[in-house]
Short mmCIF file of C-alpha atoms and ligand atoms in Angstrom, two decimals:
data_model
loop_
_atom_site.label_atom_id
_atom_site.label_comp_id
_atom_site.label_asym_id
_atom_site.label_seq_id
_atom_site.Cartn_x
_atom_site.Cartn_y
_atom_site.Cartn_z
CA UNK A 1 0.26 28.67 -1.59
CA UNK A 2 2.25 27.17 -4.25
CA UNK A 3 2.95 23.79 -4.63
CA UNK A 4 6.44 21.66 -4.56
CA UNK A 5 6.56 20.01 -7.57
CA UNK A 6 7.30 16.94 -5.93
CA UNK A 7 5.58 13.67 -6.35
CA UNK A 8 6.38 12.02 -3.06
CA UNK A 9 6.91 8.78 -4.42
CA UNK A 10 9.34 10.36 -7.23
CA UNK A 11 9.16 9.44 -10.76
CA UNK A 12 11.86 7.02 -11.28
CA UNK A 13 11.36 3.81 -13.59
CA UNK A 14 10.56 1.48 -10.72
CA UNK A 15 7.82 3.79 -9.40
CA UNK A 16 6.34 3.96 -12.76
CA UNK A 17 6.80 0.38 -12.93
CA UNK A 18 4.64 -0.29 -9.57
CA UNK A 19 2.19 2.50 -10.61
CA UNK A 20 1.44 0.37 -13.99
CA UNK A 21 1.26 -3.08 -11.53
CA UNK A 22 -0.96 -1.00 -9.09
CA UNK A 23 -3.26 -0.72 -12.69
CA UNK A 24 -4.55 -4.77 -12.61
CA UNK A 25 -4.03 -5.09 -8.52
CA UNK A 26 -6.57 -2.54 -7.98
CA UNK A 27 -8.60 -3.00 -10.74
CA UNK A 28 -11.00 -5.26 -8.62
CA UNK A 29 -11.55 -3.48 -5.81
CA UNK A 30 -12.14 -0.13 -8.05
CA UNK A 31 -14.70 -1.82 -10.03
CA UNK A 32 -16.62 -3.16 -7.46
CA UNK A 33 -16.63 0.33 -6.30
CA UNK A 34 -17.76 1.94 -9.31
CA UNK A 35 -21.01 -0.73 -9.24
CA UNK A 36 -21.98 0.96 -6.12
CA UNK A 37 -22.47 4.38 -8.08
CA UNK A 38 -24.32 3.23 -11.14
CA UNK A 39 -22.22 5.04 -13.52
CA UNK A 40 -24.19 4.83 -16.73
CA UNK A 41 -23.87 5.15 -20.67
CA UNK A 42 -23.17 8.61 -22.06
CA UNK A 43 -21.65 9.83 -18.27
CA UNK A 44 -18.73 12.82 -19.30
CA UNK A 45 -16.37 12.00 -15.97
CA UNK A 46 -12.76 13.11 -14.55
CA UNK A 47 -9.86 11.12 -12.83
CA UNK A 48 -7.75 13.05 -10.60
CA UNK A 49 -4.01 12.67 -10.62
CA UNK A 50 -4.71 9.29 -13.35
CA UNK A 51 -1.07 8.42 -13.04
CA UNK A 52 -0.06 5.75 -16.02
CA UNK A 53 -3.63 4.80 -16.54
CA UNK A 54 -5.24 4.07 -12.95
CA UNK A 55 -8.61 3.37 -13.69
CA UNK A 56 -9.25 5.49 -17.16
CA UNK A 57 -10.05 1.75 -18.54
CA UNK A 58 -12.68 0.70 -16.15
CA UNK A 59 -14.35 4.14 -16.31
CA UNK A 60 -14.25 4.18 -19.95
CA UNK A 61 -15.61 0.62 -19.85
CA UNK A 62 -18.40 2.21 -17.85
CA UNK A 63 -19.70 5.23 -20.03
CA UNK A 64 -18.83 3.78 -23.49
CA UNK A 65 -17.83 5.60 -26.17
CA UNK A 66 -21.46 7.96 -26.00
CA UNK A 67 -19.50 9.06 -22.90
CA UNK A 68 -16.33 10.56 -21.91
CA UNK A 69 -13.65 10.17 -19.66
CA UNK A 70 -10.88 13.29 -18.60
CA UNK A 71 -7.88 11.59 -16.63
CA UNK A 72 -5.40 14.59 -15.26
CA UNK A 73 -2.04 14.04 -13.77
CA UNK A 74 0.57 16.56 -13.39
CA UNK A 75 3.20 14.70 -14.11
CA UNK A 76 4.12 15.51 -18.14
CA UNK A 77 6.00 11.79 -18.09
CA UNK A 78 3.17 10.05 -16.72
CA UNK A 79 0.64 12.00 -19.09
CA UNK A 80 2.76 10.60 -21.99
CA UNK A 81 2.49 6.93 -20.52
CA UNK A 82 -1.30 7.34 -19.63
CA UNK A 83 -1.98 8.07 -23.11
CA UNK A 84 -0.37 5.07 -24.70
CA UNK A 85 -2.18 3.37 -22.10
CA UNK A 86 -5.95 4.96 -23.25
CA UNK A 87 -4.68 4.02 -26.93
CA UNK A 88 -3.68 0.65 -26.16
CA UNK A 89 -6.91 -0.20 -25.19
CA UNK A 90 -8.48 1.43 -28.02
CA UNK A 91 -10.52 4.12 -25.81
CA UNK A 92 -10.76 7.08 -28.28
CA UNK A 93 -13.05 8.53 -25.93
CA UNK A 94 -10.63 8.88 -23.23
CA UNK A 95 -8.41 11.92 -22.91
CA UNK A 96 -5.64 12.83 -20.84
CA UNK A 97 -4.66 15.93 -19.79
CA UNK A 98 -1.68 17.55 -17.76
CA UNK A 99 -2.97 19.43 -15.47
CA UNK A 100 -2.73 20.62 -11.19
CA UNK A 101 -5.43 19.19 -8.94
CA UNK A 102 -5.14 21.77 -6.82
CA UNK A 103 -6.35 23.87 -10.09
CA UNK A 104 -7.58 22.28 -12.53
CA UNK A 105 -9.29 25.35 -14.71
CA UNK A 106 -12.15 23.04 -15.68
CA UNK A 107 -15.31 24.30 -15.39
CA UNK A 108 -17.26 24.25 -12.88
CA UNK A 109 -20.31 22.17 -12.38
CA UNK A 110 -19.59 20.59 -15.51
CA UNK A 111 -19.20 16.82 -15.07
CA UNK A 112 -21.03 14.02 -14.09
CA UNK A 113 -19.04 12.02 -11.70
CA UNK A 114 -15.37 12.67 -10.21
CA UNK A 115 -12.80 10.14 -10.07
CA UNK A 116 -9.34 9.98 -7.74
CA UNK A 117 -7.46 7.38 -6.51
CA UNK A 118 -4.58 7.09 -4.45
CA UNK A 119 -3.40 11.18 -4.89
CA UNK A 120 -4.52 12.31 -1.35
CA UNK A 121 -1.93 10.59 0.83
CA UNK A 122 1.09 11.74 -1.42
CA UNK A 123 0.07 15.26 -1.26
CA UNK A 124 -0.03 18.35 1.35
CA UNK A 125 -3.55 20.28 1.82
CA UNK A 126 -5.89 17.32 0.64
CA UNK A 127 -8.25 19.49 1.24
CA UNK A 128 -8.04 22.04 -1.39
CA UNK A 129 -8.03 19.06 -3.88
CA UNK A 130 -11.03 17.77 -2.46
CA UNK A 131 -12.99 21.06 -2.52
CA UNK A 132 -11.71 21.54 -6.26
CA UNK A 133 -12.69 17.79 -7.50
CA UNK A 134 -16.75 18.42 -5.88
CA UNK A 135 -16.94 22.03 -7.73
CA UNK A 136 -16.45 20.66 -11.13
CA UNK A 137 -19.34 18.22 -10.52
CA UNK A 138 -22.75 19.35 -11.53
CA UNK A 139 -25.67 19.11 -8.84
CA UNK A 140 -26.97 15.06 -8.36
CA UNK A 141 -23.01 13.87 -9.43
CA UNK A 142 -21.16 11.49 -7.65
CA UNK A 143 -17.67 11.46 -6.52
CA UNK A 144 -15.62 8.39 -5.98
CA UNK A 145 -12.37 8.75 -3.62
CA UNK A 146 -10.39 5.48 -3.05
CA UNK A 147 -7.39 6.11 -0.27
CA UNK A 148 -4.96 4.65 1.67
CA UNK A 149 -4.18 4.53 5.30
CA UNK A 150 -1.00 3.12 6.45
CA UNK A 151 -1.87 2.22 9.74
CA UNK A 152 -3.01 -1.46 8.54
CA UNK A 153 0.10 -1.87 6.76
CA UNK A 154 2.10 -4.31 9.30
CA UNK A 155 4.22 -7.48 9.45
CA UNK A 156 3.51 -10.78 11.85
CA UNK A 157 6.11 -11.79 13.18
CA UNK A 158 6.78 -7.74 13.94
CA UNK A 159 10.43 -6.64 12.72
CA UNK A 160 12.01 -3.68 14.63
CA UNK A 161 13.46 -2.72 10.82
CA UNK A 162 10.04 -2.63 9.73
CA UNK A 163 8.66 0.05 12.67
CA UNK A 164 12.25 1.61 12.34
CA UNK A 165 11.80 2.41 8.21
CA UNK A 166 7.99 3.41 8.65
CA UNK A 167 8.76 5.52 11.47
CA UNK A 168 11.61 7.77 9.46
CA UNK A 169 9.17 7.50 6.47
CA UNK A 170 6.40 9.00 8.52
CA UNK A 171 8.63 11.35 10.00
CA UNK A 172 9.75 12.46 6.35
CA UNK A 173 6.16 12.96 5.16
CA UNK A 174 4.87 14.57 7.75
CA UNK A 175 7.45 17.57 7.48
CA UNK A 176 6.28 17.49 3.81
CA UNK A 177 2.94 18.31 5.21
CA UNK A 178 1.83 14.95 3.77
CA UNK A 179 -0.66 13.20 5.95
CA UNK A 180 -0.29 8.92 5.49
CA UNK A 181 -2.94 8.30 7.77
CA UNK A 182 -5.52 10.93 5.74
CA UNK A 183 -7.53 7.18 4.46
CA UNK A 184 -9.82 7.38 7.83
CA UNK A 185 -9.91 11.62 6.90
CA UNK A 186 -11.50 11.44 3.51
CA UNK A 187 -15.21 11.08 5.12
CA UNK A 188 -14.39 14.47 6.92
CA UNK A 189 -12.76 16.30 4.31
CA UNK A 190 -15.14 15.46 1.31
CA UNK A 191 -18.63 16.27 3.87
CA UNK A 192 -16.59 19.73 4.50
CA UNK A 193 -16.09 20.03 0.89
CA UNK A 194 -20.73 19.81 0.86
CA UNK A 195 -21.01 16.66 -0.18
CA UNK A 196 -24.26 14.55 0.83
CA UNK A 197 -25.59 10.82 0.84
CA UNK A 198 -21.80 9.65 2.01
CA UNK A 199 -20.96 6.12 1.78
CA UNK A 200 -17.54 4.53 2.99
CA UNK A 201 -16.33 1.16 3.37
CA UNK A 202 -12.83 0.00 4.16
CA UNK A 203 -10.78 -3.02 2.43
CA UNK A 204 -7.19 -4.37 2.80
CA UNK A 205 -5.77 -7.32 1.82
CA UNK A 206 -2.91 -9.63 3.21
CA UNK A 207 0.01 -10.07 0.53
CA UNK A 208 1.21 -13.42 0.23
CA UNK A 209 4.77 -14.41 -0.84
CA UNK A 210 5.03 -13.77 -4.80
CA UNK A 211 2.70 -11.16 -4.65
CA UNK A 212 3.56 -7.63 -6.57
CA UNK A 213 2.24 -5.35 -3.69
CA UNK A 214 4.04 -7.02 -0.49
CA UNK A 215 7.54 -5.15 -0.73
CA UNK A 216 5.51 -2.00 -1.24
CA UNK A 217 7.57 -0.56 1.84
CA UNK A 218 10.63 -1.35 0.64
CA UNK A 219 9.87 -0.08 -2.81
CA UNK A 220 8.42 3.48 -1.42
CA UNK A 221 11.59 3.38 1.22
CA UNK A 222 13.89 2.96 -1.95
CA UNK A 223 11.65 5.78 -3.93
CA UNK A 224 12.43 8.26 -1.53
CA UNK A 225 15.84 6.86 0.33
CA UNK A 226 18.22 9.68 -0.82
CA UNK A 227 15.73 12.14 0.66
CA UNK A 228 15.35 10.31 4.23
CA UNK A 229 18.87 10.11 4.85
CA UNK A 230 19.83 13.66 3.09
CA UNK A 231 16.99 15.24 5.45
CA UNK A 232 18.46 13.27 8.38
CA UNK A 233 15.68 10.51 9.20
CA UNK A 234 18.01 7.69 9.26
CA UNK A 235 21.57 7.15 8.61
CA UNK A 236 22.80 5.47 5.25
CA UNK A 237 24.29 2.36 7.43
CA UNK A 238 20.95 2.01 9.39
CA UNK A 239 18.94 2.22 6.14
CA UNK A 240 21.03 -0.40 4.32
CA UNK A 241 20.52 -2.61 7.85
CA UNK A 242 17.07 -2.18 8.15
CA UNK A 243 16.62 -2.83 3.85
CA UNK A 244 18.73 -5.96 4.26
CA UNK A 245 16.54 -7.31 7.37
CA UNK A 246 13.15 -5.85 5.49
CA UNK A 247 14.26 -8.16 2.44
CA UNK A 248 14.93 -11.03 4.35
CA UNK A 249 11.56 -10.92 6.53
CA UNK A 250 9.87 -10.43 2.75
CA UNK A 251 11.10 -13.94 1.61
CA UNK A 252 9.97 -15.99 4.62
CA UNK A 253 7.29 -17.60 3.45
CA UNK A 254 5.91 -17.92 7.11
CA UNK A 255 6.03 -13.99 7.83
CA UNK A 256 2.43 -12.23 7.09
CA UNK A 257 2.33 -8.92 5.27
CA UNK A 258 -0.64 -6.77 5.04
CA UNK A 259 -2.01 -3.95 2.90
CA UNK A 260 -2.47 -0.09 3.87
CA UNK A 261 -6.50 0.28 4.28
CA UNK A 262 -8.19 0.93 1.40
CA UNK A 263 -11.35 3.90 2.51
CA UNK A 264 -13.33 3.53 -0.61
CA UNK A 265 -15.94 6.87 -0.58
CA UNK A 266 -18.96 7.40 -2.72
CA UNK A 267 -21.46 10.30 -2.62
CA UNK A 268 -23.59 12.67 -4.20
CA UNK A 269 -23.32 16.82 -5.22
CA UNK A 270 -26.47 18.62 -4.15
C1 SAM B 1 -0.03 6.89 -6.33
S1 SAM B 1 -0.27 7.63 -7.88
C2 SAM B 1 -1.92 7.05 -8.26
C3 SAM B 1 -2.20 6.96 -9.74
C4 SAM B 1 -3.58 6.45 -10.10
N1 SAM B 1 -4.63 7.35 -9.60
C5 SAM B 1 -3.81 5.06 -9.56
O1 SAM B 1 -4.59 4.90 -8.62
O2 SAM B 1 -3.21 4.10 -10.07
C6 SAM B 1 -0.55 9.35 -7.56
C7 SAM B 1 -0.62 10.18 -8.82
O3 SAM B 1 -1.09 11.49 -8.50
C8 SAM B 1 -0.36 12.42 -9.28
N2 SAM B 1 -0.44 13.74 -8.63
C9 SAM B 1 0.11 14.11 -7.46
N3 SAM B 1 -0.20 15.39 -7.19
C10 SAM B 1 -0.97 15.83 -8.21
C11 SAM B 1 -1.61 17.07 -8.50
N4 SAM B 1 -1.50 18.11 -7.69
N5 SAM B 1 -2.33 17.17 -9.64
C12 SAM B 1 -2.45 16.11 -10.48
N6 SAM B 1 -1.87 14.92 -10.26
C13 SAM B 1 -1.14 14.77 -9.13
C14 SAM B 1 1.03 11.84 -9.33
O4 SAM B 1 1.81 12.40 -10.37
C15 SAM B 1 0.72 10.37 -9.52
O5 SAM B 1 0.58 10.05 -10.88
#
């Protein structure tokens, strides 16, 4: 089946903005990840859909310059910006590559770990991805998936704007094929896929006012607004009503926002 050529979250300046913030917010909680694995010196590993630079800087970190690192994004623009990235941080031993995760052409078998973050819940059939990413690990590899679940991703006090924009969001992705709930999936899809010695744990986070991450509806509601109300999932006036109550409910200092949940996977190839 061939694939749109769609990133969901399009590939305007402020999603490439975010996607470069998303870099140092994440950083933490990927790192502590990646101690779980024991990555070592010398590893030759792959990122997934990399984006701007995702994590290419803590995995390079990790197998030093002995090592390698392969990022792959399909996105030509963001292949250009992920490569500035890799050179402004002076890791010769990281190299980008465009590429389809559905397809990579790698080789099989060939790596030592497998990287992706975040690629899963803006795509349709996760699960070809998945089974691609474990055949181009060799036997005793690890695989690291990080993804997000928006079902923890509320307000306090609740907002009927909020429900109302999530709601015509979800409605949107779903007849994309795109699954926004597929964080609580990923143990499912990656055993199918053969994997063994499966570990998952789940984080989120609440974001306080000032932080980068808690408009993060807005922002992906703005990403993909043309398309909501073009495909019929709200009307422009309700949109612009529901963005200007959204804002407003963002700047109350006393109204609680919290992340999407975070399932953070590690296992092993046999
Ligand atoms: C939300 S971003 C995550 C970027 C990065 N992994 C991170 O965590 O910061 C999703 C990325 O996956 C890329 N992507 C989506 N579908 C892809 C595919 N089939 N093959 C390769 N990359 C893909 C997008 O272009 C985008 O850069």
């Amino acid at each position: 089946m061939t694939q749109p050529d769609v990133y969901l979250l399009g590939r305007a300046e402020a999603e490439e903005i975010r996607l470069k913030r998303q870099i140092a917010n994440l950083a933490p909680d990927s790192d502590a990840q990646f101690d779980k694995i024991g990555i070592k010196l010398g590893e030759r590993v792959v990122d997934l859909g990399c984006g701007p630079g995702g994590v290419l800087h803590l995995l390079g970190k990790r197998v030093g310059p002995q090592g390698s690192v392969l990022g792959l994004e399909r996105s030509g623009h963001f292949v250009e910006q992920a490569r500035r990235f890799v050179n402004d941080h002076g890791l010769a031993h990281v190299e980008i590559r465009e590429g389809d995760a559905y397809d990579t052409g790698l080789p099989r078998r060939s790596f030592d770990g497998a990287h992706m973050r975040l690629v899963l819940v803006n795509v349709p059939e996760p699960e070809r991805i998945v089974r691609e990413m474990v055949a181009l690990v060799r036997p005793g590899g690890w695989i690291a998936s990080f993804e997000a679940d928006y079902f923890a991703h509320i307000c306090d006090p609740p907002l009927p704007a909020w429900t109302h924009l999530l709601d015509a969001y979800t409605a949107y992705t779903r007849t994309q094929g795109i699954d926004i709930f597929v964080g609580r999936r990923i143990h499912r899809l990656f055993r199918e896929a053969g994997v063994e010695d499966i570990r998952v744990d789940a984080i989120m986070h609440v974001y306080p006012p000032g932080h980068d991450r808690r408009p993060i509806l807005r922002d992906f509601i703005t990403n993909v607004r043309d398309r909501l109300i073009g495909g019929g999932f709200i009307t422009l006036s309700e949109l612009e009503r529901d963005m200007a109550d959204l804002e407003r409910h963002l700047a109350d200092p006393d109204v609680m926002v919290t992340s999407h949940m975070f399932f953070r996977l590690i296992a092993r190839v046999p």
